[in-house]
Amino acid sequence: MKRIENVTIVGMGALGILYGDFFVKKIGKDHVTFVADVERVARFEKEGVYCNGEKCSFNMIEGGRQEPADLLIFAVKGTALRESVRLAEKSVAEDTVILSLLNGISSEEILAEFFGEQHLIYTVAQGMDATKIGNRLKFSNMGELRIGVPDADPQKKENLQRVMEFFDRTSLAYTEEEDIKKRMWSKWMLNVGCNQVIMVEEGSYRTIQEEGPGRERAKAAMREVIAVARAEGVHLEEEDLEGYMALADTLDPDGMPSMRQDGLAKRYSEVDLFSGTVLEKAAKHGIDVPVNRELNRRIKEIESAYERR
């Protein structure tokens, strides 16, 4: 079984910086590479990036000039995934393992279209409270990765073992999931409720941590996901909702999810991956989802104002 010795990361947002900085400190700068387009490489060389006040020491190169990676991590926004695949093509060899840290439930399917299902380890990033403003990342809780494969294919199982050995060697917090698809839907449920409510109410994690209308609205949106999940054959329960709300309660009250950070920066968000996907799947099954419909409308309304600036 080939050991993972080098990591390539696509995306220098909050999670890209968080894990990039972690791996540089664990396995050394020479074994960690960021891949980006020409514009982002130039911006990085000029401005750099910072993690908890310290300037990061990263290797960053233009896509197409990199060597194949043992582990390839996608940490871009969902809206940029298909574009970022082009940058990563040279990173994938026969034994490359691919992880996606993206929100939502569809990134693995998209990556499988390009690279093949055999490379993918299904992944959920949860529990981190990373906030990135400009080129500066701040976090107090690194969270963990939940990882697994959706079937018993021998190659996928071997790749999962390779990833777990690497995480053990670097002391990265993770949990192996027997039912990784349920875990992905559970985390997506949290994003659908909490991220969108915080965006609409222009708040922080405190908005959904304190008892009141914000927390109840988030739960209502999450219960609509439970209904859709069951129609899709994924057995989410109320206890899954309560478990993830308990997780959200551990986050920095003054922190905020990436969707709210997008709103502050007047960037278009991943609303189509959240309520947009809920609406699409609910329509397929004839399920009414009024809370997500209204959240989708409000977020699209907020973002439409960007064009008038």
mmCIF file of N, CA, C and O in Angstrom, residues 225-276:
data_model
loop_
_atom_site.group_PDB
_atom_site.id
_atom_site.type_symbol
_atom_site.label_atom_id
_atom_site.label_comp_id
_atom_site.label_asym_id
_atom_site.label_seq_id
_atom_site.Cartn_x
_atom_site.Cartn_y
_atom_site.Cartn_z
ATOM 1 N N VAL A 225 -35.386 19.300 5.069
ATOM 2 C CA VAL A 225 -34.352 18.424 4.503
ATOM 3 C C VAL A 225 -34.605 16.983 4.930
ATOM 4 O O VAL A 225 -34.434 16.056 4.123
ATOM 5 N N ILE A 226 -35.002 16.773 6.171
ATOM 6 C CA ILE A 226 -35.297 15.417 6.628
ATOM 7 C C ILE A 226 -36.378 14.781 5.764
ATOM 8 O O ILE A 226 -36.262 13.618 5.347
ATOM 9 N N ALA A 227 -37.423 15.542 5.445
ATOM 10 C CA ALA A 227 -38.507 15.012 4.604
ATOM 11 C C ALA A 227 -37.997 14.648 3.215
ATOM 12 O O ALA A 227 -38.344 13.590 2.666
ATOM 13 N N VAL A 228 -37.168 15.510 2.639
ATOM 14 C CA VAL A 228 -36.613 15.243 1.310
ATOM 15 C C VAL A 228 -35.664 14.052 1.354
ATOM 16 O O VAL A 228 -35.671 13.191 0.465
ATOM 17 N N ALA A 229 -34.843 13.994 2.391
ATOM 18 C CA ALA A 229 -33.885 12.888 2.524
ATOM 19 C C ALA A 229 -34.599 11.544 2.561
ATOM 20 O O ALA A 229 -34.190 10.587 1.892
ATOM 21 N N ARG A 230 -35.651 11.459 3.331
ATOM 22 C CA ARG A 230 -36.382 10.197 3.427
ATOM 23 C C ARG A 230 -36.960 9.795 2.069
ATOM 24 O O ARG A 230 -36.962 8.605 1.713
ATOM 25 N N ALA A 231 -37.439 10.785 1.317
ATOM 26 C CA ALA A 231 -37.954 10.485 -0.019
ATOM 27 C C ALA A 231 -36.848 10.001 -0.949
ATOM 28 O O ALA A 231 -37.101 9.252 -1.897
ATOM 29 N N GLU A 232 -35.597 10.407 -0.655
ATOM 30 C CA GLU A 232 -34.450 10.004 -1.462
ATOM 31 C C GLU A 232 -33.798 8.721 -0.946
ATOM 32 O O GLU A 232 -32.769 8.302 -1.462
ATOM 33 N N GLY A 233 -34.386 8.137 0.091
ATOM 34 C CA GLY A 233 -33.850 6.888 0.615
ATOM 35 C C GLY A 233 -32.758 7.049 1.645
ATOM 36 O O GLY A 233 -32.061 6.081 1.981
ATOM 37 N N VAL A 234 -32.581 8.260 2.187
ATOM 38 C CA VAL A 234 -31.600 8.530 3.238
ATOM 39 C C VAL A 234 -32.378 8.752 4.531
ATOM 40 O O VAL A 234 -33.213 9.650 4.619
ATOM 41 N N HIS A 235 -32.088 7.964 5.535
ATOM 42 C CA HIS A 235 -32.931 7.937 6.729
ATOM 43 C C HIS A 235 -32.420 8.896 7.803
ATOM 44 O O HIS A 235 -31.834 8.484 8.804
ATOM 45 N N LEU A 236 -32.678 10.175 7.609
ATOM 46 C CA LEU A 236 -32.382 11.169 8.636
ATOM 47 C C LEU A 236 -33.514 11.194 9.652
ATOM 48 O O LEU A 236 -34.676 10.958 9.328
ATOM 49 N N GLU A 237 -33.153 11.517 10.902
ATOM 50 C CA GLU A 237 -34.121 11.553 11.988
ATOM 51 C C GLU A 237 -33.984 12.866 12.754
ATOM 52 O O GLU A 237 -33.009 13.610 12.590
ATOM 53 N N GLU A 238 -34.945 13.126 13.625
ATOM 54 C CA GLU A 238 -34.890 14.321 14.476
ATOM 55 C C GLU A 238 -33.625 14.310 15.338
ATOM 56 O O GLU A 238 -33.030 15.363 15.599
ATOM 57 N N GLU A 239 -33.179 13.144 15.756
ATOM 58 C CA GLU A 239 -31.968 13.082 16.587
ATOM 59 C C GLU A 239 -30.729 13.511 15.805
ATOM 60 O O GLU A 239 -29.770 14.032 16.385
ATOM 61 N N ASP A 240 -30.731 13.326 14.478
ATOM 62 C CA ASP A 240 -29.627 13.829 13.660
ATOM 63 C C ASP A 240 -29.629 15.353 13.666
ATOM 64 O O ASP A 240 -28.572 15.985 13.761
ATOM 65 N N LEU A 241 -30.816 15.924 13.558
ATOM 66 C CA LEU A 241 -30.945 17.386 13.618
ATOM 67 C C LEU A 241 -30.430 17.901 14.960
ATOM 68 O O LEU A 241 -29.621 18.850 14.998
ATOM 69 N N GLU A 242 -30.888 17.305 16.045
ATOM 70 C CA GLU A 242 -30.471 17.771 17.369
ATOM 71 C C GLU A 242 -28.971 17.597 17.582
ATOM 72 O O GLU A 242 -28.316 18.442 18.208
ATOM 73 N N GLY A 243 -28.414 16.525 17.042
ATOM 74 C CA GLY A 243 -26.971 16.303 17.170
ATOM 75 C C GLY A 243 -26.165 17.381 16.472
ATOM 76 O O GLY A 243 -25.144 17.852 17.005
ATOM 77 N N TYR A 244 -26.616 17.798 15.305
ATOM 78 C CA TYR A 244 -25.885 18.834 14.577
ATOM 79 C C TYR A 244 -26.114 20.219 15.169
ATOM 80 O O TYR A 244 -25.220 21.067 15.124
ATOM 81 N N MET A 245 -27.293 20.461 15.723
ATOM 82 C CA MET A 245 -27.482 21.739 16.418
ATOM 83 C C MET A 245 -26.576 21.808 17.643
ATOM 84 O O MET A 245 -26.025 22.869 17.961
ATOM 85 N N ALA A 246 -26.389 20.674 18.320
ATOM 86 C CA ALA A 246 -25.462 20.649 19.463
ATOM 87 C C ALA A 246 -24.039 20.947 19.003
ATOM 88 O O ALA A 246 -23.275 21.630 19.701
ATOM 89 N N LEU A 247 -23.670 20.439 17.818
ATOM 90 C CA LEU A 247 -22.358 20.747 17.261
ATOM 91 C C LEU A 247 -22.239 22.237 16.965
ATOM 92 O O LEU A 247 -21.219 22.871 17.286
ATOM 93 N N ALA A 248 -23.268 22.820 16.369
ATOM 94 C CA ALA A 248 -23.253 24.253 16.060
ATOM 95 C C ALA A 248 -23.121 25.087 17.329
ATOM 96 O O ALA A 248 -22.512 26.167 17.317
ATOM 97 N N ASP A 249 -23.654 24.582 18.435
ATOM 98 C CA ASP A 249 -23.582 25.313 19.702
ATOM 99 C C ASP A 249 -22.162 25.411 20.241
ATOM 100 O O ASP A 249 -21.894 26.216 21.130
ATOM 101 N N THR A 250 -21.244 24.584 19.742
ATOM 102 C CA THR A 250 -19.858 24.610 20.218
ATOM 103 C C THR A 250 -19.000 25.630 19.476
ATOM 104 O O THR A 250 -17.858 25.878 19.863
ATOM 105 N N LEU A 251 -19.530 26.220 18.413
ATOM 106 C CA LEU A 251 -18.743 27.131 17.588
ATOM 107 C C LEU A 251 -18.651 28.519 18.227
ATOM 108 O O LEU A 251 -19.486 28.900 19.049
ATOM 109 N N ASP A 252 -17.649 29.261 17.827
ATOM 110 C CA ASP A 252 -17.446 30.629 18.324
ATOM 111 C C ASP A 252 -18.695 31.464 18.034
ATOM 112 O O ASP A 252 -19.051 31.651 16.863
ATOM 113 N N PRO A 253 -19.384 31.962 19.042
ATOM 114 C CA PRO A 253 -20.616 32.725 18.794
ATOM 115 C C PRO A 253 -20.431 33.914 17.863
ATOM 116 O O PRO A 253 -21.365 34.309 17.160
ATOM 117 N N ASP A 254 -19.231 34.485 17.856
ATOM 118 C CA ASP A 254 -18.979 35.638 17.000
ATOM 119 C C ASP A 254 -18.465 35.249 15.615
ATOM 120 O O ASP A 254 -18.261 36.115 14.765
ATOM 121 N N GLY A 255 -18.233 33.939 15.404
ATOM 122 C CA GLY A 255 -17.824 33.474 14.086
ATOM 123 C C GLY A 255 -19.010 33.411 13.152
ATOM 124 O O GLY A 255 -20.163 33.658 13.538
ATOM 125 N N MET A 256 -18.735 33.067 11.915
ATOM 126 C CA MET A 256 -19.814 33.020 10.929
ATOM 127 C C MET A 256 -19.469 32.042 9.825
ATOM 128 O O MET A 256 -18.295 31.836 9.506
ATOM 129 N N PRO A 257 -20.480 31.416 9.215
ATOM 130 C CA PRO A 257 -20.226 30.478 8.125
ATOM 131 C C PRO A 257 -19.816 31.206 6.850
ATOM 132 O O PRO A 257 -19.962 32.430 6.722
ATOM 133 N N SER A 258 -19.326 30.417 5.884
ATOM 134 C CA SER A 258 -18.819 31.012 4.648
ATOM 135 C C SER A 258 -19.896 31.778 3.894
ATOM 136 O O SER A 258 -19.601 32.786 3.242
ATOM 137 N N MET A 259 -21.156 31.354 3.983
ATOM 138 C CA MET A 259 -22.222 32.062 3.270
ATOM 139 C C MET A 259 -22.361 33.488 3.777
ATOM 140 O O MET A 259 -22.517 34.423 2.989
ATOM 141 N N ARG A 260 -22.312 33.671 5.071
ATOM 142 C CA ARG A 260 -22.386 35.020 5.640
ATOM 143 C C ARG A 260 -21.139 35.824 5.274
ATOM 144 O O ARG A 260 -21.226 37.030 5.000
ATOM 145 N N GLN A 261 -19.984 35.172 5.252
ATOM 146 C CA GLN A 261 -18.771 35.863 4.824
ATOM 147 C C GLN A 261 -18.897 36.328 3.372
ATOM 148 O O GLN A 261 -18.448 37.410 3.012
ATOM 149 N N ASP A 262 -19.520 35.498 2.540
ATOM 150 C CA ASP A 262 -19.775 35.898 1.155
ATOM 151 C C ASP A 262 -20.671 37.130 1.113
ATOM 152 O O ASP A 262 -20.453 38.050 0.322
ATOM 153 N N GLY A 263 -21.703 37.133 1.951
ATOM 154 C CA GLY A 263 -22.609 38.273 1.971
ATOM 155 C C GLY A 263 -21.901 39.563 2.343
ATOM 156 O O GLY A 263 -22.132 40.609 1.732
ATOM 157 N N LEU A 264 -21.038 39.499 3.345
ATOM 158 C CA LEU A 264 -20.299 40.697 3.751
ATOM 159 C C LEU A 264 -19.383 41.205 2.644
ATOM 160 O O LEU A 264 -19.174 42.416 2.495
ATOM 161 N N ALA A 265 -18.837 40.267 1.875
ATOM 162 C CA ALA A 265 -17.914 40.636 0.791
ATOM 163 C C ALA A 265 -18.641 40.897 -0.527
ATOM 164 O O ALA A 265 -17.991 41.174 -1.531
ATOM 165 N N LYS A 266 -19.982 40.803 -0.521
ATOM 166 C CA LYS A 266 -20.789 40.989 -1.732
ATOM 167 C C LYS A 266 -20.391 39.981 -2.821
ATOM 168 O O LYS A 266 -20.310 40.319 -3.987
ATOM 169 N N ARG A 267 -20.135 38.741 -2.388
ATOM 170 C CA ARG A 267 -19.867 37.646 -3.307
ATOM 171 C C ARG A 267 -21.100 36.763 -3.415
ATOM 172 O O ARG A 267 -21.822 36.589 -2.436
ATOM 173 N N TYR A 268 -21.297 36.171 -4.581
ATOM 174 C CA TYR A 268 -22.417 35.250 -4.739
ATOM 175 C C TYR A 268 -22.150 33.979 -3.950
ATOM 176 O O TYR A 268 -21.040 33.442 -3.954
ATOM 177 N N SER A 269 -23.167 33.498 -3.270
ATOM 178 C CA SER A 269 -23.027 32.399 -2.322
ATOM 179 C C SER A 269 -23.361 31.056 -2.960
ATOM 180 O O SER A 269 -23.662 30.963 -4.154
ATOM 181 N N GLU A 270 -23.361 30.028 -2.111
ATOM 182 C CA GLU A 270 -23.688 28.670 -2.533
ATOM 183 C C GLU A 270 -25.168 28.352 -2.304
ATOM 184 O O GLU A 270 -25.540 27.213 -2.040
ATOM 185 N N VAL A 271 -26.021 29.361 -2.414
ATOM 186 C CA VAL A 271 -27.453 29.167 -2.153
ATOM 187 C C VAL A 271 -28.051 28.077 -3.038
ATOM 188 O O VAL A 271 -28.944 27.335 -2.608
ATOM 189 N N ASP A 272 -27.550 27.924 -4.248
ATOM 190 C CA ASP A 272 -28.095 26.886 -5.132
ATOM 191 C C ASP A 272 -27.742 25.482 -4.645
ATOM 192 O O ASP A 272 -28.453 24.523 -4.952
ATOM 193 N N LEU A 273 -26.637 25.356 -3.882
ATOM 194 C CA LEU A 273 -26.280 24.060 -3.308
ATOM 195 C C LEU A 273 -27.104 23.748 -2.066
ATOM 196 O O LEU A 273 -27.210 22.587 -1.663
ATOM 197 N N PHE A 274 -27.672 24.779 -1.453
ATOM 198 C CA PHE A 274 -28.436 24.602 -0.225
ATOM 199 C C PHE A 274 -29.935 24.578 -0.549
ATOM 200 O O PHE A 274 -30.462 23.557 -0.956
ATOM 201 N N SER A 275 -30.629 25.691 -0.385
ATOM 202 C CA SER A 275 -32.073 25.685 -0.640
ATOM 203 C C SER A 275 -32.398 25.394 -2.098
ATOM 204 O O SER A 275 -33.435 24.797 -2.402
ATOM 205 N N GLY A 276 -31.510 25.773 -3.009
ATOM 206 C CA GLY A 276 -31.757 25.458 -4.421
ATOM 207 C C GLY A 276 -31.880 23.970 -4.656
ATOM 208 O O GLY A 276 -32.779 23.497 -5.369
#
